[in-house]
């Protein structure tokens, strides 16, 4: 039994332009102590999936399926029960730390807040723990700074502290390296990995960067146009991808020569019939535009492709 | 930054008060009359004496300097209708106005921001929609008409409150009884404006990423509103309320008139009837000073509350 | 289940759509009444009947101390009240838009100076200043509108300026400049149209506050006695004993007209402002 089991999760948004199908029948499992990377281009729906797990989607979102955490379906919980899960059991690290932290409070206040409000710790105890945590993350002497006084990387670490201070069992990181320069990426990934190990937690990492996935994850799930196309052990997926989209993503990496994926990004309102990748697929056959491929087992996971 | 702002206020103060100096001299009609008020009948000798005293024969720059000198000596001129210095007339009246304005602005700020924040946070709920409609109606009604309505229904029809203003000889209980309705109206009036601003501010702030992050941290709805959004949303309010002060204060003057209170509003109303210009000009100068002080105070408070301003100085 | 929710949602949308029609509906009926005053007014508003009549079949809203028919006064008075509100708002919108556009577009020195002036104008206690000036001058509604227009452009100038600062960074503006169009051309055909949606709601609100101010200043007796507005009606009711003697039909209708009309303006402004709120975000 996995720690977090996502079954047939579908999310759509009612918009004036039409129904946006942001995620379609997404099924994923996150095991104990595992790091799973959810990979895909910007706009493929991966953030929607994690926001659906956390129940942080806006009111116009329609969510179907099940998200089972320790035998309970999170989607059936009310806001009060869910608030108890957030932070304590499942924590999330957003991609834009300078905007995610509250501009008018010191970072130590923002870290200790969860302790005071959710664990009923005394203020002094909470502040002690939060300053220890901030020091461990390399923010010694910066505890009483405000977010606008810190760099993006420092805010990123402050937010990691905010998110993991309660010792969550699952850490979700939503594009934690987006917009950071290359020297910072390794450092931030290191901090996240450390936070995961200290808490004995599982990590669900969202990224558009295959290289990041390679560095940190045990398992990779590749998402395209709201669907998961391929899941497997990181080495397998990156060495011998089974899905043409995974191959195309790998080919677009700098060291493989920046080969762009041909064709335009698909519409999420009116996604392609059959296999959603078929308009851009080099191995396309007639069947691909008619029939949605079923999941086929691979050595360490599965793939959604007819080939 | 604060010094730059203070300099701007000093310039504004100088220009607006200078405008006050220029008005009676630039307006059509006899300057002496414009300075003394209409229907002032004096003997020829007294007139000459006055002319010298008011200083209309002197060159304009001397008059200008004298005007500022007098102002700094708190001399705002003399009312020939009421036979008293304008400054002592205003001092006598302003305390009654303050008795109305001060509690109302404080309560209005409190009630307006609190209810406005809740309404912006839970704006789809029937209760907050109803509340918004109520405050919107108050917002759209001229304050004096609101006073007339309240006085008609609660004072005239139901007899709960006295129809005429309050009296200096009254006991505290008497004054409170007379003050209740005007303070209530004034509070609702200023609350309605704060309510609208705060509601809009919260509706904007709730879309900010820090609000969803607070939710992701596991905070309850009330905790997100009061611990995270409220402070951010209230910051622009400080400035807006100060800018609104002139309007709110003018509203108080009209409320006073309807309730026949012995404050600045009726002083202005009476001096308009007999065109007692010195009093009108004196009150304008005092109101200007109050508006500028309110804004200065707002900037100062803002600097204290917002760390981004506090540290950038 | 999903269908029930959808049905409920569409019902709610319909109700909201109907509510949002209320503002324009009230607004246009008042405008229509003002335009067609000669046709729909039961009497000449200056014609004298028996004074102090309660509302009845003869006079739907009664008569005042001069024996004027209140309903007719109300219909003709709307012309003055609306005219003052709109002319003040048109003047202040023109000034505010011009100041905001030029400050935001040219930035630098022009911006500093114009915004400095704006800040100073913001400090002026507007209604007290209009009272003082009106006391010296012959009472006139046009003067009132002119003064309000000259004093009330500041808020709009700030809004237009910050919108202009955004718009001028957009691709098409840079493109138009690169092609070699003159600044004037760029400002009026590229920048201005993109600021209109922030101007429109503010314009409505300015009409609203100009009408409240008109009513307030008229209340002090600073209006032209040869013309009737909603504000002067209440003013006379108050100063000539209608209020203290409980003649509600004298001052209630003009006051309610002000409130309801201002409400329609604020509602329309609210709808215009909220149109862009809550963009849908995917990923």
PDB file of N, CA and C in Angstrom, chain A residues 121-164:
ATOM      1  N   UNK A 121       2.419  25.014  20.379  1.00  0.00           N
ATOM      2  CA  UNK A 121       3.680  25.208  21.097  1.00  0.00           C
ATOM      3  C   UNK A 121       3.684  26.602  21.717  1.00  0.00           C
ATOM      4  N   UNK A 122       4.487  26.766  22.731  1.00  0.00           N
ATOM      5  CA  UNK A 122       4.642  28.105  23.293  1.00  0.00           C
ATOM      6  C   UNK A 122       5.459  28.925  22.308  1.00  0.00           C
ATOM      7  N   UNK A 123       5.306  30.243  22.404  1.00  0.00           N
ATOM      8  CA  UNK A 123       5.993  31.113  21.469  1.00  0.00           C
ATOM      9  C   UNK A 123       7.512  30.933  21.535  1.00  0.00           C
ATOM     10  N   UNK A 124       8.031  30.829  22.765  1.00  0.00           N
ATOM     11  CA  UNK A 124       9.494  30.755  22.891  1.00  0.00           C
ATOM     12  C   UNK A 124      10.012  29.430  22.317  1.00  0.00           C
ATOM     13  N   UNK A 125       9.284  28.342  22.602  1.00  0.00           N
ATOM     14  CA  UNK A 125       9.674  27.037  22.076  1.00  0.00           C
ATOM     15  C   UNK A 125       9.640  27.058  20.545  1.00  0.00           C
ATOM     16  N   UNK A 126       8.572  27.623  19.997  1.00  0.00           N
ATOM     17  CA  UNK A 126       8.417  27.676  18.545  1.00  0.00           C
ATOM     18  C   UNK A 126       9.543  28.485  17.916  1.00  0.00           C
ATOM     19  N   UNK A 127       9.873  29.588  18.576  1.00  0.00           N
ATOM     20  CA  UNK A 127      10.916  30.426  17.994  1.00  0.00           C
ATOM     21  C   UNK A 127      12.275  29.754  18.067  1.00  0.00           C
ATOM     22  N   UNK A 128      12.478  28.994  19.143  1.00  0.00           N
ATOM     23  CA  UNK A 128      13.734  28.267  19.267  1.00  0.00           C
ATOM     24  C   UNK A 128      13.876  27.255  18.131  1.00  0.00           C
ATOM     25  N   UNK A 129      12.809  26.474  17.942  1.00  0.00           N
ATOM     26  CA  UNK A 129      12.872  25.450  16.893  1.00  0.00           C
ATOM     27  C   UNK A 129      13.015  26.080  15.519  1.00  0.00           C
ATOM     28  N   UNK A 130      12.266  27.156  15.283  1.00  0.00           N
ATOM     29  CA  UNK A 130      12.324  27.735  13.948  1.00  0.00           C
ATOM     30  C   UNK A 130      13.693  28.351  13.691  1.00  0.00           C
ATOM     31  N   UNK A 131      14.314  28.920  14.723  1.00  0.00           N
ATOM     32  CA  UNK A 131      15.622  29.518  14.431  1.00  0.00           C
ATOM     33  C   UNK A 131      16.676  28.430  14.252  1.00  0.00           C
ATOM     34  N   UNK A 132      16.511  27.293  14.955  1.00  0.00           N
ATOM     35  CA  UNK A 132      17.414  26.161  14.690  1.00  0.00           C
ATOM     36  C   UNK A 132      17.295  25.696  13.243  1.00  0.00           C
ATOM     37  N   UNK A 133      16.030  25.576  12.805  1.00  0.00           N
ATOM     38  CA  UNK A 133      15.781  25.096  11.450  1.00  0.00           C
ATOM     39  C   UNK A 133      16.354  26.072  10.423  1.00  0.00           C
ATOM     40  N   UNK A 134      16.124  27.358  10.649  1.00  0.00           N
ATOM     41  CA  UNK A 134      16.631  28.361   9.710  1.00  0.00           C
ATOM     42  C   UNK A 134      18.158  28.341   9.678  1.00  0.00           C
ATOM     43  N   UNK A 135      18.768  28.124  10.842  1.00  0.00           N
ATOM     44  CA  UNK A 135      20.229  28.062  10.869  1.00  0.00           C
ATOM     45  C   UNK A 135      20.742  26.862  10.092  1.00  0.00           C
ATOM     46  N   UNK A 136      20.024  25.725  10.269  1.00  0.00           N
ATOM     47  CA  UNK A 136      20.440  24.533   9.553  1.00  0.00           C
ATOM     48  C   UNK A 136      20.346  24.755   8.041  1.00  0.00           C
ATOM     49  N   UNK A 137      19.406  25.587   7.636  1.00  0.00           N
ATOM     50  CA  UNK A 137      19.245  25.855   6.211  1.00  0.00           C
ATOM     51  C   UNK A 137      20.131  27.021   5.758  1.00  0.00           C
ATOM     52  N   UNK A 138      21.040  27.436   6.618  1.00  0.00           N
ATOM     53  CA  UNK A 138      22.005  28.443   6.205  1.00  0.00           C
ATOM     54  C   UNK A 138      21.497  29.870   6.282  1.00  0.00           C
ATOM     55  N   UNK A 139      20.530  30.105   7.157  1.00  0.00           N
ATOM     56  CA  UNK A 139      20.016  31.461   7.284  1.00  0.00           C
ATOM     57  C   UNK A 139      20.346  32.033   8.662  1.00  0.00           C
ATOM     58  N   UNK A 140      21.459  31.636   9.200  1.00  0.00           N
ATOM     59  CA  UNK A 140      21.877  32.116  10.519  1.00  0.00           C
ATOM     60  C   UNK A 140      22.026  33.638  10.471  1.00  0.00           C
ATOM     61  N   UNK A 141      21.459  34.282  11.483  1.00  0.00           N
ATOM     62  CA  UNK A 141      21.557  35.739  11.544  1.00  0.00           C
ATOM     63  C   UNK A 141      20.533  36.450  10.682  1.00  0.00           C
ATOM     64  N   UNK A 142      19.766  35.678   9.920  1.00  0.00           N
ATOM     65  CA  UNK A 142      18.753  36.284   9.041  1.00  0.00           C
ATOM     66  C   UNK A 142      17.340  36.035   9.551  1.00  0.00           C
ATOM     67  N   UNK A 143      17.250  35.474  10.783  1.00  0.00           N
ATOM     68  CA  UNK A 143      15.934  35.051  11.271  1.00  0.00           C
ATOM     69  C   UNK A 143      14.935  36.199  11.315  1.00  0.00           C
ATOM     70  N   UNK A 144      15.422  37.402  11.697  1.00  0.00           N
ATOM     71  CA  UNK A 144      14.436  38.480  11.805  1.00  0.00           C
ATOM     72  C   UNK A 144      14.468  39.404  10.600  1.00  0.00           C
ATOM     73  N   UNK A 145      14.813  38.844   9.444  1.00  0.00           N
ATOM     74  CA  UNK A 145      14.702  39.621   8.212  1.00  0.00           C
ATOM     75  C   UNK A 145      13.300  39.459   7.635  1.00  0.00           C
ATOM     76  N   UNK A 146      12.926  40.432   6.814  1.00  0.00           N
ATOM     77  CA  UNK A 146      11.677  40.332   6.066  1.00  0.00           C
ATOM     78  C   UNK A 146      11.991  39.790   4.676  1.00  0.00           C
ATOM     79  N   UNK A 147      11.014  39.144   4.032  1.00  0.00           N
ATOM     80  CA  UNK A 147      11.287  38.538   2.723  1.00  0.00           C
ATOM     81  C   UNK A 147      11.909  39.511   1.715  1.00  0.00           C
ATOM     82  N   UNK A 148      11.497  40.803   1.751  1.00  0.00           N
ATOM     83  CA  UNK A 148      12.032  41.719   0.743  1.00  0.00           C
ATOM     84  C   UNK A 148      13.513  42.017   0.974  1.00  0.00           C
ATOM     85  N   UNK A 149      14.029  41.655   2.147  1.00  0.00           N
ATOM     86  CA  UNK A 149      15.442  41.911   2.426  1.00  0.00           C
ATOM     87  C   UNK A 149      16.330  40.759   1.995  1.00  0.00           C
ATOM     88  N   UNK A 150      15.701  39.645   1.572  1.00  0.00           N
ATOM     89  CA  UNK A 150      16.474  38.449   1.241  1.00  0.00           C
ATOM     90  C   UNK A 150      16.447  38.179  -0.263  1.00  0.00           C
ATOM     91  N   UNK A 151      17.451  37.437  -0.717  1.00  0.00           N
ATOM     92  CA  UNK A 151      17.490  37.065  -2.132  1.00  0.00           C
ATOM     93  C   UNK A 151      16.476  35.961  -2.394  1.00  0.00           C
ATOM     94  N   UNK A 152      16.225  35.688  -3.685  1.00  0.00           N
ATOM     95  CA  UNK A 152      15.282  34.631  -4.042  1.00  0.00           C
ATOM     96  C   UNK A 152      15.681  33.282  -3.465  1.00  0.00           C
ATOM     97  N   UNK A 153      16.983  32.984  -3.512  1.00  0.00           N
ATOM     98  CA  UNK A 153      17.453  31.700  -2.981  1.00  0.00           C
ATOM     99  C   UNK A 153      17.256  31.597  -1.479  1.00  0.00           C
ATOM    100  N   UNK A 154      17.507  32.709  -0.771  1.00  0.00           N
ATOM    101  CA  UNK A 154      17.299  32.711   0.679  1.00  0.00           C
ATOM    102  C   UNK A 154      15.818  32.537   1.011  1.00  0.00           C
ATOM    103  N   UNK A 155      14.956  33.225   0.243  1.00  0.00           N
ATOM    104  CA  UNK A 155      13.525  33.065   0.470  1.00  0.00           C
ATOM    105  C   UNK A 155      13.099  31.635   0.201  1.00  0.00           C
ATOM    106  N   UNK A 156      13.716  31.023  -0.810  1.00  0.00           N
ATOM    107  CA  UNK A 156      13.397  29.631  -1.116  1.00  0.00           C
ATOM    108  C   UNK A 156      13.687  28.755   0.108  1.00  0.00           C
ATOM    109  N   UNK A 157      14.829  29.004   0.732  1.00  0.00           N
ATOM    110  CA  UNK A 157      15.183  28.205   1.909  1.00  0.00           C
ATOM    111  C   UNK A 157      14.268  28.526   3.095  1.00  0.00           C
ATOM    112  N   UNK A 158      13.906  29.817   3.201  1.00  0.00           N
ATOM    113  CA  UNK A 158      12.982  30.184   4.283  1.00  0.00           C
ATOM    114  C   UNK A 158      11.649  29.461   4.104  1.00  0.00           C
ATOM    115  N   UNK A 159      11.223  29.356   2.842  1.00  0.00           N
ATOM    116  CA  UNK A 159       9.949  28.688   2.613  1.00  0.00           C
ATOM    117  C   UNK A 159      10.071  27.182   2.869  1.00  0.00           C
ATOM    118  N   UNK A 160      11.210  26.603   2.522  1.00  0.00           N
ATOM    119  CA  UNK A 160      11.407  25.190   2.852  1.00  0.00           C
ATOM    120  C   UNK A 160      11.249  25.002   4.364  1.00  0.00           C
ATOM    121  N   UNK A 161      11.849  25.921   5.128  1.00  0.00           N
ATOM    122  CA  UNK A 161      11.708  25.845   6.583  1.00  0.00           C
ATOM    123  C   UNK A 161      10.254  25.933   7.007  1.00  0.00           C
ATOM    124  N   UNK A 162       9.511  26.900   6.427  1.00  0.00           N
ATOM    125  CA  UNK A 162       8.090  27.059   6.762  1.00  0.00           C
ATOM    126  C   UNK A 162       7.331  25.774   6.492  1.00  0.00           C
ATOM    127  N   UNK A 163       7.652  25.131   5.360  1.00  0.00           N
ATOM    128  CA  UNK A 163       6.863  23.985   4.943  1.00  0.00           C
ATOM    129  C   UNK A 163       7.181  22.736   5.766  1.00  0.00           C
ATOM    130  N   UNK A 164       8.447  22.558   6.151  1.00  0.00           N
ATOM    131  CA  UNK A 164       8.795  21.278   6.773  1.00  0.00           C
ATOM    132  C   UNK A 164       8.870  21.346   8.295  1.00  0.00           C
TER     133      UNK A 164
END
